[in-house]
Tab-separated table of C-alpha atoms in Angstrom:
chain	number	residue	atom	x	y	z
A	1	GLY	CA	-16.177	-6.061	-6.148
A	2	ALA	CA	-14.067	-3.149	-4.370
A	3	VAL	CA	-12.446	-1.875	-7.478
A	4	VAL	CA	-10.448	1.253	-7.497
A	5	SER	CA	-9.313	2.682	-11.071
A	6	GLN	CA	-6.731	5.136	-11.460
A	7	HIS	CA	-5.813	7.260	-14.599
A	8	PRO	CA	-3.408	7.625	-16.263
A	9	SER	CA	-1.548	4.681	-15.731
A	10	ARG	CA	1.639	6.173	-17.152
A	11	VAL	CA	2.446	10.059	-17.902
A	12	ILE	CA	5.377	11.903	-19.005
A	13	CYS	CA	5.297	15.305	-18.797
A	14	LYS	CA	8.193	18.359	-18.729
A	15	SER	CA	9.274	20.007	-15.655
A	16	GLY	CA	7.333	22.879	-14.606
A	17	THR	CA	4.126	21.485	-15.660
A	18	SER	CA	1.369	20.020	-13.693
A	19	VAL	CA	-0.276	16.623	-13.651
A	20	LYS	CA	-3.387	15.249	-12.779
A	21	ILE	CA	-4.118	11.937	-11.561
A	22	GLU	CA	-7.684	10.428	-10.757
A	23	CYS	CA	-8.654	7.725	-8.751
A	24	ARG	CA	-12.171	6.118	-9.115
A	25	SER	CA	-13.762	3.429	-6.626
A	26	LEU	CA	-15.960	2.231	-9.315
A	27	ASP	CA	-18.296	-0.366	-7.205
A	28	PHE	CA	-18.277	1.136	-4.032
A	29	GLN	CA	-18.382	4.694	-2.016
A	30	ALA	CA	-15.350	5.924	-0.415
A	31	THR	CA	-15.520	9.242	1.925
A	32	THR	CA	-11.784	8.586	2.437
A	33	MET	CA	-9.054	7.801	0.087
A	34	PHE	CA	-5.334	7.471	0.606
A	35	TRP	CA	-2.389	8.639	-1.676
A	36	TYR	CA	0.547	6.676	-1.680
A	37	ARG	CA	3.972	7.154	-3.415
A	38	GLN	CA	6.569	4.703	-3.982
A	39	PHE	CA	10.421	5.151	-5.261
A	40	PRO	CA	11.792	2.116	-7.082
A	41	LYS	CA	12.319	-0.877	-5.079
A	42	GLN	CA	11.042	1.140	-1.511
A	43	SER	CA	8.222	0.739	0.386
A	44	LEU	CA	4.900	2.793	-0.083
A	45	MET	CA	5.061	5.898	1.758
A	46	LEU	CA	1.671	7.650	2.639
A	47	MET	CA	1.367	11.112	1.312
A	48	ALA	CA	-2.130	12.604	2.191
A	49	THR	CA	-5.457	11.206	3.309
A	50	SER	CA	-8.321	12.601	1.080
A	51	ASN	CA	-11.439	13.395	2.925
A	52	GLU	CA	-14.754	14.033	0.656
A	53	GLY	CA	-16.285	17.259	0.924
A	54	SER	CA	-13.397	18.825	3.201
A	55	LYS	CA	-9.594	19.206	3.290
A	56	ALA	CA	-7.197	16.659	2.934
A	57	THR	CA	-4.827	15.672	5.546
A	58	TYR	CA	-0.890	15.784	4.161
A	59	GLU	CA	1.716	13.676	5.972
A	60	GLN	CA	4.568	15.348	7.485
A	61	GLY	CA	6.953	16.580	5.045
A	62	VAL	CA	4.744	16.411	2.049
A	63	GLU	CA	3.816	20.026	0.491
A	64	LYS	CA	0.042	20.381	0.404
A	65	ASP	CA	0.701	23.285	-2.299
A	66	LYS	CA	2.714	21.249	-4.511
A	67	PHE	CA	0.413	17.881	-4.213
A	68	LEU	CA	-3.301	19.220	-4.180
A	69	ILE	CA	-5.671	16.774	-3.312
A	70	ASN	CA	-9.436	17.215	-4.412
A	71	HIS	CA	-12.178	15.015	-3.076
A	72	ALA	CA	-15.096	16.111	-4.775
A	73	SER	CA	-17.436	12.994	-4.432
A	74	LEU	CA	-17.586	9.596	-2.943
A	75	THR	CA	-16.208	8.036	-5.943
A	76	LEU	CA	-13.567	10.220	-7.278
A	77	SER	CA	-10.153	11.883	-5.711
A	78	THR	CA	-7.524	13.679	-7.790
A	79	LEU	CA	-3.922	14.234	-7.064
A	80	THR	CA	-2.578	16.944	-8.838
A	81	VAL	CA	1.182	17.573	-8.869
A	82	THR	CA	1.754	21.409	-9.678
A	83	SER	CA	5.024	22.517	-11.030
A	84	ALA	CA	6.714	18.889	-11.285
A	85	HIS	CA	10.203	18.472	-11.000
A	86	PRO	CA	12.448	15.348	-11.919
A	87	GLU	CA	12.640	14.611	-8.031
A	88	ASP	CA	8.806	14.247	-8.091
A	89	SER	CA	8.820	11.284	-10.677
A	90	SER	CA	7.695	8.229	-8.741
A	91	PHE	CA	4.836	5.788	-8.788
A	92	TYR	CA	1.706	7.102	-6.838
A	93	ILE	CA	-0.888	4.827	-5.889
A	94	CYS	CA	-4.193	5.472	-4.682
A	95	SER	CA	-6.273	3.227	-2.261
A	96	ALA	CA	-9.985	3.033	-0.611
A	97	ARG	CA	-11.628	1.175	2.045
A	98	VAL	CA	-15.370	0.542	1.255
A	99	MET	CA	-16.953	3.181	3.531
A	100	THR	CA	-18.831	1.161	5.592
A	101	GLY	CA	-15.859	-1.340	6.176
A	102	THR	CA	-14.333	-1.243	9.685
A	103	MET	CA	-10.817	-1.075	10.417
A	104	ASP	CA	-10.188	-4.830	9.804
A	105	SER	CA	-11.208	-4.638	6.058
A	106	PRO	CA	-8.786	-4.051	3.406
A	107	LEU	CA	-7.281	-1.275	1.385
A	108	HIS	CA	-7.948	-1.656	-2.030
A	109	PHE	CA	-5.529	-0.251	-4.371
A	110	GLY	CA	-5.583	1.360	-7.841
A	111	ASN	CA	-3.162	0.363	-10.384
A	112	GLY	CA	-0.738	3.291	-9.881
A	113	THR	CA	0.535	6.091	-11.969
A	114	ARG	CA	3.943	5.993	-13.206
A	115	LEU	CA	4.994	9.722	-13.532
A	116	THR	CA	8.333	10.516	-15.312
A	117	VAL	CA	9.191	14.484	-15.462
A	118	THR	CA	11.993	15.337	-17.531
B	1	GLY	CA	3.645	6.639	14.542
B	2	GLN	CA	4.560	3.373	13.172
B	3	SER	CA	7.622	1.423	12.004
B	4	LEU	CA	7.929	-2.095	10.623
B	5	GLU	CA	11.051	-4.080	9.641
B	6	GLN	CA	11.185	-6.760	7.611
B	7	PRO	CA	14.003	-8.844	5.749
B	8	SER	CA	14.726	-7.480	2.320
B	9	GLU	CA	14.851	-10.625	0.275
B	10	VAL	CA	14.227	-13.912	0.431
B	11	THR	CA	15.015	-16.881	-2.353
B	12	ALA	CA	13.310	-20.398	-2.109
B	13	VAL	CA	12.398	-23.066	-4.652
B	14	GLU	CA	9.435	-23.975	-6.144
B	15	GLY	CA	7.473	-26.279	-3.639
B	16	ALA	CA	9.352	-25.208	-0.830
B	17	ILE	CA	7.595	-22.967	2.252
B	18	VAL	CA	8.961	-19.463	3.352
B	19	GLN	CA	8.140	-17.515	6.191
B	20	ILE	CA	8.545	-13.186	6.132
B	21	ASN	CA	8.922	-11.928	9.089
B	22	CYS	CA	7.916	-8.461	10.761
B	23	THR	CA	8.524	-6.809	13.945
B	24	TYR	CA	7.100	-3.592	14.458
B	25	GLN	CA	7.010	-0.706	16.786
B	26	THR	CA	4.008	1.482	17.059
B	27	SER	CA	1.679	3.486	19.071
B	28	GLY	CA	-2.063	2.181	19.224
B	29	PHE	CA	-1.752	-0.633	16.923
B	30	TYR	CA	-4.691	-2.217	15.706
B	31	GLY	CA	-3.646	-4.738	13.486
B	32	LEU	CA	-1.218	-6.170	10.844
B	33	SER	CA	-1.936	-7.081	7.175
B	34	TRP	CA	0.129	-8.477	4.406
B	35	TYR	CA	-0.011	-7.264	0.656
B	36	GLN	CA	1.740	-8.611	-2.548
B	37	GLN	CA	2.848	-6.584	-5.116
B	38	HIS	CA	4.371	-7.330	-8.577
B	39	ASP	CA	6.720	-5.283	-10.369
B	40	GLY	CA	4.923	-2.475	-11.452
B	41	GLY	CA	1.727	-3.593	-10.075
B	42	ALA	CA	-0.854	-2.866	-7.745
B	43	PRO	CA	-0.555	-4.148	-3.946
B	44	THR	CA	-3.138	-6.710	-3.456
B	45	PHE	CA	-4.283	-7.810	-0.051
B	46	LEU	CA	-3.303	-11.132	1.094
B	47	SER	CA	-4.411	-11.709	4.838
B	48	TYR	CA	-5.008	-9.775	8.367
B	49	ASN	CA	-4.807	-10.364	11.960
B	50	GLY	CA	-6.399	-8.272	14.311
B	51	LEU	CA	-6.012	-10.750	17.179
B	52	ASP	CA	-3.281	-13.047	17.872
B	53	GLY	CA	-2.392	-16.143	16.615
B	54	LEU	CA	-2.747	-17.780	12.889
B	55	GLU	CA	-5.111	-16.873	10.015
B	56	GLU	CA	-5.015	-19.445	7.285
B	57	THR	CA	-6.262	-18.623	3.432
B	58	GLY	CA	-5.428	-20.963	1.082
B	59	ARG	CA	-1.419	-21.570	0.777
B	60	PHE	CA	-1.140	-18.391	2.691
B	61	SER	CA	-1.004	-17.948	6.255
B	62	SER	CA	-0.404	-15.027	8.537
B	63	PHE	CA	0.717	-15.077	12.307
B	64	LEU	CA	0.280	-12.360	14.856
B	65	SER	CA	1.611	-11.678	18.472
B	66	ARG	CA	0.809	-8.558	19.964
B	67	SER	CA	3.143	-9.057	23.223
B	68	ASP	CA	6.150	-9.744	20.861
B	69	SER	CA	5.090	-7.077	18.192
B	70	TYR	CA	5.757	-9.619	15.703
B	71	GLY	CA	4.063	-11.296	12.828
B	72	TYR	CA	4.961	-13.498	9.846
B	73	LEU	CA	3.573	-14.420	6.575
B	74	LEU	CA	4.068	-18.070	5.450
B	75	LEU	CA	3.754	-19.236	1.959
B	76	GLN	CA	3.599	-22.703	1.218
B	77	GLU	CA	3.777	-24.734	-1.881
B	78	LEU	CA	5.593	-22.242	-3.442
B	79	GLN	CA	5.245	-21.494	-7.344
B	80	MET	CA	6.967	-19.378	-9.926
B	81	LYS	CA	4.261	-16.475	-9.660
B	82	ASP	CA	4.724	-15.983	-5.827
B	83	SER	CA	7.768	-13.964	-6.787
B	84	ALA	CA	6.794	-10.683	-6.152
B	85	SER	CA	7.228	-8.360	-3.166
B	86	TYR	CA	5.580	-8.783	0.261
B	87	PHE	CA	4.811	-5.906	2.474
B	88	CYS	CA	3.432	-6.188	6.019
B	89	ALA	CA	1.441	-3.177	6.981
B	90	ALA	CA	-0.250	-1.663	10.477
B	91	SER	CA	-3.142	0.267	11.221
B	92	ASP	CA	-3.524	1.938	14.120
B	93	THR	CA	-6.383	3.594	16.156
B	94	GLY	CA	-5.557	7.114	15.054
B	95	ARG	CA	-6.003	6.969	11.501
B	96	ARG	CA	-7.622	4.948	8.463
B	97	ALA	CA	-4.628	4.725	6.930
B	98	LEU	CA	-2.188	1.922	6.514
B	99	THR	CA	1.622	2.101	7.414
B	100	PHE	CA	3.660	-0.212	5.095
B	101	GLY	CA	6.835	-2.136	5.900
B	102	SER	CA	10.442	-2.173	3.948
B	103	GLY	CA	9.003	-4.702	1.788
B	104	THR	CA	10.429	-8.149	1.279
B	105	ARG	CA	11.356	-9.309	-2.193
B	106	LEU	CA	10.709	-13.160	-3.077
B	107	GLN	CA	12.190	-14.840	-5.435
B	108	VAL	CA	11.192	-18.414	-6.217
B	109	GLN	CA	13.638	-20.518	-7.989
B	110	PRO	CA	12.908	-23.475	-10.236
């Protein structure tokens, strides 16, 4: 149980275009999902917290107008990288806890999206 | 905020035991988790410590000492498939997200 599906797994786009990444909780509901970014051989850095039915909370230094987050249902959050540039090339990973889960319960991660901007 | 420090790399041989340490500086610390990540893959949950002491899950154990702001992951009977990156991650009372450490790359040699 507690499967998070992320799509696409890999995307290559041209500079200036926008890319949408979907994150779905398949067998549980999640009022909150978390978007992380990971550069090669580095740690996972939290970008934003996605809240169902309300605005996302962005970490310091993350441009909310560039990384648009929509959490329209209890099982789907999307991250749109707008006007992508080569420096946005990274591994983007979403995660969620089961809605009734406590702080002790683990985060379940999607398989990530490797974005390459040419 | 949180900051977590781990060794960058550890090398060990098959069948051995290895310990990966994690020290943290935090406000509102709640608990410490450990995740494994193979190259190109998603992090997978290994263990969690909310209280001081040792938690054992099969070949993996994790330890927490709140007074020392320190924890470790112990991997026993190492197998080649254990070669991966291991991250400690802290949760705090302020938010539901995790803050990840810098990661430790474990290489298991035959």
